[in-house]
Short mmCIF file of C-alpha atoms in Angstrom, two decimals:
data_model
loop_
_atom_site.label_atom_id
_atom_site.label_comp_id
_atom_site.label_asym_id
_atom_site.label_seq_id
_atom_site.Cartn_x
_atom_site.Cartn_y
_atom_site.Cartn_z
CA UNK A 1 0.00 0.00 0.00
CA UNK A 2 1.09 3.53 -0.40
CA UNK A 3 -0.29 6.51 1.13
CA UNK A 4 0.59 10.26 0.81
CA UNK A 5 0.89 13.13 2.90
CA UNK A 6 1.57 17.00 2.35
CA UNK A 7 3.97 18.74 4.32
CA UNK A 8 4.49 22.17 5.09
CA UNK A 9 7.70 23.98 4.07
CA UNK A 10 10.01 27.10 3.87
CA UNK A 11 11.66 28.68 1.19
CA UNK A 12 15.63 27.84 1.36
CA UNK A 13 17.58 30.20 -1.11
CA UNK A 14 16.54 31.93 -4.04
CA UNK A 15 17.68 33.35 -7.45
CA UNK A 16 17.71 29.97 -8.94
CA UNK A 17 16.82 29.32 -12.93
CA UNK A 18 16.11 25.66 -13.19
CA UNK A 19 17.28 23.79 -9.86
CA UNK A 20 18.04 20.39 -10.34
CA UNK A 21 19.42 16.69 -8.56
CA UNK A 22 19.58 18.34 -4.98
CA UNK A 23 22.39 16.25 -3.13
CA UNK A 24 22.88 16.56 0.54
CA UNK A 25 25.96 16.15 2.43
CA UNK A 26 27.92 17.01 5.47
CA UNK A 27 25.65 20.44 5.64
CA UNK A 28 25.49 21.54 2.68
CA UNK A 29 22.90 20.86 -0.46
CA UNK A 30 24.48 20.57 -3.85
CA UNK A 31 21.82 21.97 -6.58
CA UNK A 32 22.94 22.46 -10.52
CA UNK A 33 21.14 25.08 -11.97
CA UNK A 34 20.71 24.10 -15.28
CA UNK A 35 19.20 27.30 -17.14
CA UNK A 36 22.03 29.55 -15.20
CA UNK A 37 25.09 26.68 -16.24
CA UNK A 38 26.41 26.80 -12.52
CA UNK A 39 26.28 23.88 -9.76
CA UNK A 40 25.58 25.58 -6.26
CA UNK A 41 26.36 24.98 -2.53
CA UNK A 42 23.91 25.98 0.15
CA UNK A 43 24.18 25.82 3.48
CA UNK A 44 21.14 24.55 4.93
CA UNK A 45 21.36 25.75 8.59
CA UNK A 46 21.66 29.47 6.60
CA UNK A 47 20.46 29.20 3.24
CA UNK A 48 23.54 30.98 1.89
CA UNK A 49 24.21 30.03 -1.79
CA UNK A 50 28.10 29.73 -3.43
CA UNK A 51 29.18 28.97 -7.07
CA UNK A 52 30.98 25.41 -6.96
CA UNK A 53 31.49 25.22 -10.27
CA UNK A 54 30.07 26.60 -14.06
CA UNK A 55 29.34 24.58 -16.81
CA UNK A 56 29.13 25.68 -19.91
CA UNK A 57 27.08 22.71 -21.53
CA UNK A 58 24.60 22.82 -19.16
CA UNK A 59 25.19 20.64 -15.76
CA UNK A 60 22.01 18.65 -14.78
CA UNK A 61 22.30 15.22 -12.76
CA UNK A 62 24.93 14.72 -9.86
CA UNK A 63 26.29 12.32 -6.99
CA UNK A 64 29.14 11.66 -4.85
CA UNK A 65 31.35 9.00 -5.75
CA UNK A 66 32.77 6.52 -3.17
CA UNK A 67 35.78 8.26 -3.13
CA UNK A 68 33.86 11.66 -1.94
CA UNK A 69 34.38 13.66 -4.81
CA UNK A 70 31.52 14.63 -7.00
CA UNK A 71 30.29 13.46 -10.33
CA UNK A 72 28.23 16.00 -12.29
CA UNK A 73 27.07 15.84 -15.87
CA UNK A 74 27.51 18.02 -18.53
CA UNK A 75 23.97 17.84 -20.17
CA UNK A 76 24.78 19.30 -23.71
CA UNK A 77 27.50 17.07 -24.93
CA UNK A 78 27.06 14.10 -23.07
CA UNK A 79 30.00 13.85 -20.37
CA UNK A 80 30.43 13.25 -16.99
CA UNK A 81 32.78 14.61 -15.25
CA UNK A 82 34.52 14.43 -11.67
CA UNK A 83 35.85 17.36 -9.18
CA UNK A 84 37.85 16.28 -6.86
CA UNK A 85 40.31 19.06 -4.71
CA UNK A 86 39.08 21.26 -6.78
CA UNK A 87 39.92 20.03 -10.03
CA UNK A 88 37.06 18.67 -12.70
CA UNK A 89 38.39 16.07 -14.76
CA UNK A 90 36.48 13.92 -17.50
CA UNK A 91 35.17 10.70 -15.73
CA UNK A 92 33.24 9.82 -18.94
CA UNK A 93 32.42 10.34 -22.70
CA UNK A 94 28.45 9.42 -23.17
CA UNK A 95 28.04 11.19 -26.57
CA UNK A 96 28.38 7.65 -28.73
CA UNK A 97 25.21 6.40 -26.68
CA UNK A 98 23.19 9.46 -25.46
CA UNK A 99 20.50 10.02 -28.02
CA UNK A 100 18.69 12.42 -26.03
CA UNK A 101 20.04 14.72 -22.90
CA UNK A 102 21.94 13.91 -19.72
CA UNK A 103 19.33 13.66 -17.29
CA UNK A 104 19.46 12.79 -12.90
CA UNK A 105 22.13 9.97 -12.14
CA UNK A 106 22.94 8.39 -8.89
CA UNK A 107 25.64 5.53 -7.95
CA UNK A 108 25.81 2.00 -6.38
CA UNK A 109 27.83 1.02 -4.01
CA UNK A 110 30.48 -0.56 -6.32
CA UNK A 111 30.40 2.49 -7.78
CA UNK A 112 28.97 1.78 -11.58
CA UNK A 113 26.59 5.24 -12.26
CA UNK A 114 23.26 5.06 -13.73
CA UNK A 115 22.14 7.92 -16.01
CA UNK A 116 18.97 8.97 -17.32
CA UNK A 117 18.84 9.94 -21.09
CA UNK A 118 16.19 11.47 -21.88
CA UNK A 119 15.62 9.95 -25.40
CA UNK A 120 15.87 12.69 -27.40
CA UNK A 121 17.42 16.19 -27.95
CA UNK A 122 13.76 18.23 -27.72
CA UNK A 123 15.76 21.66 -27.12
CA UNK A 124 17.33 21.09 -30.35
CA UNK A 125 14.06 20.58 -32.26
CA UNK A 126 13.86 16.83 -32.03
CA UNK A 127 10.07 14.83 -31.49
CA UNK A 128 10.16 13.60 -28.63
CA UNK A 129 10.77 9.58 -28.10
CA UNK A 130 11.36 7.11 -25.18
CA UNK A 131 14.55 7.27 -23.08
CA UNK A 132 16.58 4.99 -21.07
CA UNK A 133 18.98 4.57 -18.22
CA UNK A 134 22.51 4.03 -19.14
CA UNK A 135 25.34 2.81 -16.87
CA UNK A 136 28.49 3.49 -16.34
CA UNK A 137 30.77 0.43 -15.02
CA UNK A 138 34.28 1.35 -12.65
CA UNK A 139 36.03 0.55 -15.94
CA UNK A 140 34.52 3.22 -17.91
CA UNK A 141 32.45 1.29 -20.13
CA UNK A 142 29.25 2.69 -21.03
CA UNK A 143 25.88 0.52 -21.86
CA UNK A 144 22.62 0.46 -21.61
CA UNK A 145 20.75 -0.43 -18.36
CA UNK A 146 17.02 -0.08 -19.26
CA UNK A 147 14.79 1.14 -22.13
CA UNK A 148 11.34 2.29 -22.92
CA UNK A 149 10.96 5.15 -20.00
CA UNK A 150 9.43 7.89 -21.12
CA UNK A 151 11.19 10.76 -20.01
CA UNK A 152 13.54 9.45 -17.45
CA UNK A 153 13.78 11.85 -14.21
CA UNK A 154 14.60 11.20 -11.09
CA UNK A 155 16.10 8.27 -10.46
CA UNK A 156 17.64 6.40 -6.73
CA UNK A 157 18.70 3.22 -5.07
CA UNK A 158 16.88 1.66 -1.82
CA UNK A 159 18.98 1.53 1.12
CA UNK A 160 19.56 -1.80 0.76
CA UNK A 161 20.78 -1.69 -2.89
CA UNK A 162 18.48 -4.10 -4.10
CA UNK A 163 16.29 -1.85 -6.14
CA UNK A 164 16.51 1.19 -8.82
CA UNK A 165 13.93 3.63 -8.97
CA UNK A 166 13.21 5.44 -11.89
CA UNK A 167 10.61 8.48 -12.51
CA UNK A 168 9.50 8.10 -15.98
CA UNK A 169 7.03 11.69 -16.29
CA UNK A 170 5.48 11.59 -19.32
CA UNK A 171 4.01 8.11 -18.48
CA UNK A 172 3.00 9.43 -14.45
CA UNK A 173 4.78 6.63 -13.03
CA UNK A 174 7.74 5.38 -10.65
CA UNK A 175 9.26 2.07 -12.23
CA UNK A 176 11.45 -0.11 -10.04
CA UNK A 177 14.02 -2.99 -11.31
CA UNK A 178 15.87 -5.35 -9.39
CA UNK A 179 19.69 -4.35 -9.14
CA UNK A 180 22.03 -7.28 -9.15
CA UNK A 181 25.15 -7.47 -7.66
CA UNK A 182 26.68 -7.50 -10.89
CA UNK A 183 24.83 -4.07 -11.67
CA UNK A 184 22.31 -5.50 -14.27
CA UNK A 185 18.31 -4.26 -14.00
CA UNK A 186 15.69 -7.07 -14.22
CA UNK A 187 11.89 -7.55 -13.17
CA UNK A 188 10.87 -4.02 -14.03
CA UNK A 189 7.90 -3.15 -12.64
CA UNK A 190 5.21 -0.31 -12.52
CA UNK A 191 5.33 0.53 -8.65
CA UNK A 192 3.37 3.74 -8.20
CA UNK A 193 1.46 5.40 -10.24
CA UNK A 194 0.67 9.47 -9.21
CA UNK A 195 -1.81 12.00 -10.91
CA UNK A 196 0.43 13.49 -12.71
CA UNK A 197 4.43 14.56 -13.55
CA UNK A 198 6.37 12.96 -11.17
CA UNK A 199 10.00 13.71 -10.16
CA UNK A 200 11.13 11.77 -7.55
CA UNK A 201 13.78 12.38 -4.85
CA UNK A 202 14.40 10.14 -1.99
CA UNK A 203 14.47 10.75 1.99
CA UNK A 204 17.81 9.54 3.24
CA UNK A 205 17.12 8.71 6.72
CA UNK A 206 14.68 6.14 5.88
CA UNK A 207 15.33 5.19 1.99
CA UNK A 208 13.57 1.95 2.30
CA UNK A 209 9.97 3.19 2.84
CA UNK A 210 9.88 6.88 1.99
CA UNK A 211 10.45 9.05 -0.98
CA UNK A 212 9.61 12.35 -1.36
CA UNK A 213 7.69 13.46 -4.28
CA UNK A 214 6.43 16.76 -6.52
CA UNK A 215 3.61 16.17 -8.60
CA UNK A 216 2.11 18.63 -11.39
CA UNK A 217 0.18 20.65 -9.10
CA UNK A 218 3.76 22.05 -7.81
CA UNK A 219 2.65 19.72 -4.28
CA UNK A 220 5.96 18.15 -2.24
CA UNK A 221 4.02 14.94 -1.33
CA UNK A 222 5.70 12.22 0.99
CA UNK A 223 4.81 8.36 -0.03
CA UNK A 224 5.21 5.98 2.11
CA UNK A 225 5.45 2.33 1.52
CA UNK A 226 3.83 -0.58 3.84
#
């Protein structure tokens, strides 16, 4: 069963374009802002905002890497790349499989990323058409996870790393796969089905049962599995 409840909130900071793949960690929230090509810190005890980074293709999905240096995309041309002591370097080279944009990303334990693409490049002029998840093993190569999501968004790992979420949007859904140990997806299934537009982030704390939600009425809803 799933059930949903609203909850109240507060403005944090301000002056952003097109916030995206929020990451939290050791007090700070990591936001790129895609529209304004920069990737944001804000301290969350203050709400006081500070350029990390700029990139010029567009930055969109993030996450920290094992090692505890962050991953971000560049969303244009299809690269990942990693900053690490304050140095970005190219982690890897998606444009020979992207066929759409980079979209939200996350990483396993093992640390193989997944990465939305969104199917097609709509901003460019292209119709749109389904997308898919694409991984990224530790050895660089690059395949494809999962296909036939339309319009891949948000996308997490339970706590236990057994499962993969995936917000597809255009189809109101959250899917969910199986995640092997060897990093494959299997037994997709339709797992929740909202009114409309989801995008999907995930409550840390308590990954297993929660998730918190924003549906196409601009409402922050948190489900709750059991």
């Amino acid at each position: 069963m799933v059930t949903m409840t609203s909850q109240p909130y507060d403005p944090l900071t301000d002056g952003l374009y097109f916030g995206e793949s929020p990451r939290y960690r050791d007090g700070q929230l990591y936001i790129s802002d895609m529209t304004g090509r920069t990737v944001y810190t804000i301290d969350v005890s203050t709400g006081k905002k500070q350029v990390l980074l700029e990139v010029e293709n567009q930055p969109n999905g993030m996450c920290f890497h094992p090692d505890g240096s962050l991953v971000y995309s560049s969303m244009f041309d299809a690269k990942l790349y990693k900053l690490k002591d304050g140095k970005s370097t190219l982690y890897a080279d998606l444009s020979h499989v992207m066929t759409g944009y980079c979209g939200d990303m996350v990483i396993d334990r093992a640390g193989r990323v997944y990465i939305d693409d969104t199917g097609a490049r709509v901003l460019h002029g292209e119709s749109p058409r389904a997308g898919r998840l694409l991984v990224v093993d530790t050895d660089g190569t690059v395949k494809v996870a999962a296909e036939d999501i339309i319009f891949p968004n948000a996308v997490f790992i339970s706590n236990d790393g057994k499962n993969l979420f995936v917000a597809e949007t255009f189809r109101y859904g959250l899917l969910r796969y199986d995640l092997g140990g060897d990093g494959q997806l299997t037994n997709r299934q339709n797992f929740w089905s909202p009114t409309s537009l989801p995008d999907l982030k995930v409550k840390k704390e308590d990954m297993a049962t929660n998730m918190i939600g924003i549906d196409g009425g601009c409402r922050m809803l948190r489900v709750v599995f059991g």
